[in-house]
Amino acid sequence: MTITGKLKKLFTVISNPLNSFQKSNYIFILSHMRSRSTVLSHILGSNPEIIGYSELQLAYANKLSILNMKVKLMKEFKIKFRNKYLLDKILHNHFSISPRILTNYNPKIIILLRKPEDTLKSLYNLSHKNNLEKFKDTSVALEYYCSRLNEISQFAISNPKKYFLIESDELVTNSDVVLQNLSKWLNLSNPLVTVYSQFKNTGIRRHGDSSANINAGVLKKTPKYNNIEIPSTVFEKAQTSYENCLKTLKQNS
């Protein structure tokens, strides 16, 4: 971080002492790219009891990490954090949550998992649309998906019964039940609904889904991309990883 960046951060903290230092509640979505995590986080962030809707691109190791989270949210949301959840979603292994954070802050963890065929096709489509060379290679996409699912599995094993599991297809096919159960688990006074707000960074790359779908303002099914072919060897490995992860998540939920 540059000196200018550090000074801006310090100014934000000093200008908002209550938000910066008072105790808050936290929600983390643990998932992978193209899982519908953006629409889920928008639904959550549209609830008046929750602040946040995008990827903050942070790893959570200690108190400073939590302060960094608050600073990022304070830059966009000019409201009091008291008695509200602060939300971030984590889609990559290098943005992890340490055991210290889990113990000291007791955050609510939502795990969102999507089937491999839809995930890989969606990732492949996005890569070509946004010219992301990395994931145009199906072997690279496979490695990301499998390693991410393995990380999520390890989290579940280490933290049994401390997360809420959502299967991505259920989010769109059985929306009302999923959101009702999630609302109860979060103990929200205002139930979650399928419509959501547009925010400052909605649709912007590196903050979540940049496709036109996120601008709909309502949870809906997305295209299947039947024109995209996934090599059978890639699909089989991804399917095995998915089945093993889902089994582990259900056993420990």
Short mmCIF file of C-alpha atoms in Angstrom, two decimals:
data_model
loop_
_atom_site.label_atom_id
_atom_site.label_comp_id
_atom_site.label_asym_id
_atom_site.label_seq_id
_atom_site.Cartn_x
_atom_site.Cartn_y
_atom_site.Cartn_z
CA MET A 1 0.00 0.00 0.00
CA THR A 2 1.29 3.47 -0.89
CA ILE A 3 1.78 6.22 1.67
CA THR A 4 -1.25 8.00 0.22
CA GLY A 5 -3.30 4.83 0.57
CA LYS A 6 -2.21 4.40 4.19
CA LEU A 7 -3.12 8.00 5.00
CA LYS A 8 -6.57 7.57 3.42
CA LYS A 9 -7.09 4.42 5.44
CA LEU A 10 -6.04 6.16 8.65
CA PHE A 11 -8.38 9.07 7.90
CA THR A 12 -11.28 6.64 7.35
CA VAL A 13 -10.59 4.93 10.68
CA ILE A 14 -10.24 8.18 12.64
CA SER A 15 -13.34 9.66 11.03
CA ASN A 16 -15.44 6.64 11.93
CA PRO A 17 -14.27 5.47 15.38
CA LEU A 18 -17.50 3.64 16.28
CA ASN A 19 -17.64 1.65 13.05
CA SER A 20 -13.91 1.00 13.22
CA PHE A 21 -13.65 -0.32 16.74
CA GLN A 22 -17.03 -1.44 18.04
CA LYS A 23 -17.92 -5.11 17.95
CA SER A 24 -19.66 -6.28 14.79
CA ASN A 25 -21.07 -9.51 13.38
CA TYR A 26 -19.74 -11.13 10.24
CA ILE A 27 -20.85 -13.29 7.33
CA PHE A 28 -18.42 -14.97 4.96
CA ILE A 29 -19.51 -16.78 1.82
CA LEU A 30 -17.03 -19.52 0.95
CA SER A 31 -17.44 -20.59 -2.64
CA HIS A 32 -15.81 -20.69 -6.06
CA MET A 33 -16.06 -18.62 -9.22
CA ARG A 34 -19.28 -18.91 -11.29
CA SER A 35 -21.23 -20.40 -8.38
CA ARG A 36 -23.94 -17.71 -8.29
CA SER A 37 -22.13 -16.20 -5.31
CA THR A 38 -22.61 -12.68 -6.68
CA VAL A 39 -26.39 -12.91 -6.80
CA LEU A 40 -26.45 -14.53 -3.35
CA SER A 41 -24.27 -11.78 -1.89
CA HIS A 42 -26.50 -9.14 -3.52
CA ILE A 43 -29.57 -10.73 -1.95
CA LEU A 44 -27.84 -10.69 1.42
CA GLY A 45 -26.47 -7.18 0.99
CA SER A 46 -29.91 -5.85 0.07
CA ASN A 47 -31.20 -6.87 3.48
CA PRO A 48 -31.19 -3.89 5.90
CA GLU A 49 -29.42 -6.00 8.53
CA ILE A 50 -26.41 -6.79 6.30
CA ILE A 51 -23.67 -4.55 4.86
CA GLY A 52 -21.64 -5.74 1.87
CA TYR A 53 -22.29 -7.49 -1.42
CA SER A 54 -19.00 -8.09 -3.25
CA GLU A 55 -15.53 -9.59 -3.08
CA LEU A 56 -13.33 -7.43 -0.88
CA GLN A 57 -10.19 -9.31 -1.95
CA LEU A 58 -8.97 -9.80 1.62
CA ALA A 59 -7.43 -12.59 3.65
CA TYR A 60 -8.48 -12.76 7.29
CA ALA A 61 -5.58 -13.51 9.61
CA ASN A 62 -5.99 -11.15 12.59
CA LYS A 63 -7.67 -8.02 13.98
CA LEU A 64 -6.01 -5.85 11.35
CA SER A 65 -7.72 -7.92 8.65
CA ILE A 66 -11.09 -7.18 10.21
CA LEU A 67 -10.23 -3.48 10.36
CA ASN A 68 -9.28 -3.61 6.67
CA MET A 69 -12.68 -5.12 5.94
CA LYS A 70 -14.43 -2.34 7.84
CA VAL A 71 -12.40 0.34 6.04
CA LYS A 72 -13.39 -1.03 2.64
CA LEU A 73 -17.05 -1.15 3.61
CA MET A 74 -16.98 2.31 5.21
CA LYS A 75 -15.72 3.82 1.96
CA GLU A 76 -18.96 2.83 0.25
CA PHE A 77 -21.55 2.59 3.02
CA LYS A 78 -22.04 5.76 5.04
CA ILE A 79 -24.13 4.11 7.74
CA LYS A 80 -23.60 2.79 11.24
CA PHE A 81 -22.39 -0.82 11.53
CA ARG A 82 -23.88 -1.35 14.97
CA ASN A 83 -26.05 -4.49 15.23
CA LYS A 84 -25.48 -5.36 11.57
CA TYR A 85 -23.66 -8.15 9.78
CA LEU A 86 -20.61 -7.24 7.68
CA LEU A 87 -20.33 -9.42 4.56
CA ASP A 88 -17.52 -10.64 2.34
CA LYS A 89 -17.28 -13.54 -0.07
CA ILE A 90 -14.14 -15.60 -0.61
CA LEU A 91 -13.60 -17.49 -3.87
CA HIS A 92 -9.86 -18.17 -3.86
CA ASN A 93 -7.57 -20.18 -1.61
CA HIS A 94 -5.17 -17.31 -0.97
CA PHE A 95 -7.99 -15.34 0.67
CA SER A 96 -8.38 -17.60 3.69
CA ILE A 97 -9.89 -17.22 7.16
CA SER A 98 -7.58 -18.10 10.03
CA PRO A 99 -8.66 -20.23 13.02
CA ARG A 100 -8.01 -17.15 15.17
CA ILE A 101 -10.70 -15.19 13.30
CA LEU A 102 -13.14 -18.10 13.52
CA THR A 103 -12.59 -18.39 17.27
CA ASN A 104 -12.48 -14.72 18.22
CA TYR A 105 -15.22 -13.37 15.95
CA ASN A 106 -17.46 -16.41 15.46
CA PRO A 107 -18.56 -15.40 11.93
CA LYS A 108 -21.46 -16.98 10.09
CA ILE A 109 -20.10 -19.12 7.27
CA ILE A 110 -22.17 -19.85 4.17
CA ILE A 111 -20.78 -22.46 1.79
CA LEU A 112 -22.11 -22.32 -1.78
CA LEU A 113 -21.34 -25.13 -4.23
CA ARG A 114 -22.22 -25.47 -7.93
CA LYS A 115 -22.03 -28.56 -10.13
CA PRO A 116 -18.91 -28.84 -12.30
CA GLU A 117 -20.43 -28.86 -15.78
CA ASP A 118 -22.31 -25.59 -15.30
CA THR A 119 -19.39 -24.04 -13.42
CA LEU A 120 -16.74 -24.86 -16.01
CA LYS A 121 -18.92 -23.86 -18.96
CA SER A 122 -19.80 -20.56 -17.29
CA LEU A 123 -16.14 -19.93 -16.47
CA TYR A 124 -15.11 -20.77 -20.04
CA ASN A 125 -17.78 -18.43 -21.45
CA LEU A 126 -16.76 -15.59 -19.13
CA SER A 127 -13.09 -16.08 -19.98
CA HIS A 128 -13.73 -15.61 -23.69
CA LYS A 129 -16.13 -12.73 -23.15
CA ASN A 130 -13.68 -10.82 -20.92
CA ASN A 131 -10.53 -12.13 -22.63
CA LEU A 132 -9.23 -13.86 -19.51
CA GLU A 133 -6.49 -16.02 -20.98
CA LYS A 134 -5.95 -17.98 -17.77
CA PHE A 135 -9.25 -19.83 -17.77
CA LYS A 136 -9.51 -20.37 -21.51
CA ASP A 137 -7.38 -23.43 -20.79
CA THR A 138 -9.76 -26.07 -19.42
CA SER A 139 -6.94 -27.75 -17.49
CA VAL A 140 -6.31 -24.50 -15.60
CA ALA A 141 -10.02 -24.11 -14.91
CA LEU A 142 -10.14 -27.70 -13.69
CA GLU A 143 -7.18 -27.17 -11.36
CA TYR A 144 -8.80 -24.06 -9.88
CA TYR A 145 -12.16 -25.78 -9.36
CA CYS A 146 -10.73 -28.94 -7.80
CA SER A 147 -8.25 -27.14 -5.55
CA ARG A 148 -10.94 -24.75 -4.39
CA LEU A 149 -13.34 -27.59 -3.58
CA ASN A 150 -10.59 -29.36 -1.69
CA GLU A 151 -9.96 -26.22 0.38
CA ILE A 152 -13.67 -25.93 1.15
CA SER A 153 -13.78 -29.62 2.14
CA GLN A 154 -10.88 -29.13 4.54
CA PHE A 155 -12.65 -26.15 6.08
CA ALA A 156 -15.77 -28.26 6.66
CA ILE A 157 -13.76 -31.05 8.27
CA SER A 158 -12.04 -28.58 10.60
CA ASN A 159 -15.26 -26.72 11.41
CA PRO A 160 -18.10 -29.25 11.54
CA LYS A 161 -21.63 -27.92 12.03
CA LYS A 162 -20.40 -24.34 11.79
CA TYR A 163 -21.63 -23.47 8.33
CA PHE A 164 -24.78 -23.27 6.21
CA LEU A 165 -24.60 -25.29 2.99
CA ILE A 166 -26.33 -24.12 -0.17
CA GLU A 167 -26.31 -26.08 -3.41
CA SER A 168 -26.34 -23.54 -6.21
CA ASP A 169 -29.08 -25.22 -8.23
CA GLU A 170 -31.31 -25.26 -5.16
CA LEU A 171 -30.83 -21.51 -4.83
CA VAL A 172 -32.63 -20.96 -8.15
CA THR A 173 -35.04 -23.92 -8.23
CA ASN A 174 -36.13 -23.80 -4.60
CA SER A 175 -35.37 -20.17 -3.81
CA ASP A 176 -38.06 -19.43 -1.26
CA VAL A 177 -37.22 -22.41 0.95
CA VAL A 178 -33.46 -21.83 0.76
CA LEU A 179 -33.78 -18.14 1.61
CA GLN A 180 -36.30 -18.82 4.36
CA ASN A 181 -33.98 -21.35 6.01
CA LEU A 182 -30.99 -19.05 5.60
CA SER A 183 -32.93 -16.16 7.15
CA LYS A 184 -33.72 -18.28 10.18
CA TRP A 185 -30.12 -19.48 10.49
CA LEU A 186 -28.90 -15.87 10.44
CA ASN A 187 -31.70 -14.88 12.83
CA LEU A 188 -32.78 -12.02 10.58
CA SER A 189 -35.79 -9.91 11.48
CA ASN A 190 -36.24 -9.07 7.79
CA PRO A 191 -36.48 -12.28 5.71
CA LEU A 192 -34.32 -12.59 2.61
CA VAL A 193 -36.15 -12.29 -0.73
CA THR A 194 -35.30 -13.02 -4.36
CA VAL A 195 -35.18 -9.37 -5.45
CA TYR A 196 -32.07 -7.33 -4.76
CA SER A 197 -30.57 -3.86 -5.11
CA GLN A 198 -27.96 -2.51 -7.48
CA PHE A 199 -24.83 -1.17 -5.79
CA LYS A 200 -21.87 1.00 -6.69
CA ASN A 201 -19.75 -1.90 -7.98
CA THR A 202 -22.51 -4.16 -9.29
CA GLY A 203 -21.41 -5.67 -12.59
CA ILE A 204 -17.82 -4.46 -12.29
CA ARG A 205 -15.00 -6.97 -12.73
CA ARG A 206 -13.07 -8.04 -9.62
CA HIS A 207 -16.12 -7.28 -7.48
CA GLY A 208 -18.19 -10.24 -8.66
CA ASP A 209 -20.22 -11.30 -11.68
CA SER A 210 -19.68 -8.83 -14.54
CA SER A 211 -22.26 -10.37 -16.89
CA ALA A 212 -25.56 -8.71 -17.74
CA ASN A 213 -27.45 -11.25 -15.59
CA ILE A 214 -26.54 -9.52 -12.33
CA ASN A 215 -28.32 -6.34 -13.47
CA ALA A 216 -31.68 -8.14 -13.52
CA GLY A 217 -32.35 -7.28 -9.89
CA VAL A 218 -34.02 -10.62 -9.26
CA LEU A 219 -32.77 -14.17 -8.78
CA LYS A 220 -33.31 -16.21 -11.95
CA LYS A 221 -31.92 -19.12 -13.90
CA THR A 222 -28.97 -18.42 -16.17
CA PRO A 223 -28.07 -19.90 -19.59
CA LYS A 224 -26.79 -23.47 -19.76
CA TYR A 225 -24.20 -22.77 -22.50
CA ASN A 226 -25.07 -25.98 -24.35
CA ASN A 227 -22.83 -24.87 -27.23
CA ILE A 228 -19.71 -25.29 -25.05
CA GLU A 229 -18.06 -28.70 -24.88
CA ILE A 230 -16.04 -29.79 -21.84
CA PRO A 231 -13.53 -32.59 -22.51
CA SER A 232 -14.71 -35.84 -20.91
CA THR A 233 -11.46 -36.30 -18.96
CA VAL A 234 -11.82 -32.81 -17.49
CA PHE A 235 -15.48 -33.33 -16.63
CA GLU A 236 -14.85 -36.69 -14.95
CA LYS A 237 -12.15 -35.27 -12.69
CA ALA A 238 -14.28 -32.26 -11.83
CA GLN A 239 -17.30 -34.45 -11.13
CA THR A 240 -15.31 -36.66 -8.77
CA SER A 241 -14.02 -33.60 -6.92
CA TYR A 242 -17.55 -32.20 -6.67
CA GLU A 243 -19.07 -35.43 -5.38
CA ASN A 244 -16.34 -35.86 -2.76
CA CYS A 245 -16.70 -32.24 -1.61
CA LEU A 246 -20.49 -32.39 -1.42
CA LYS A 247 -20.34 -35.64 0.55
CA THR A 248 -17.90 -34.10 3.01
CA LEU A 249 -20.01 -30.97 3.41
CA LYS A 250 -23.19 -32.94 4.09
CA GLN A 251 -21.45 -35.24 6.56
CA ASN A 252 -20.14 -32.30 8.56
CA SER A 253 -23.11 -29.94 8.28
#
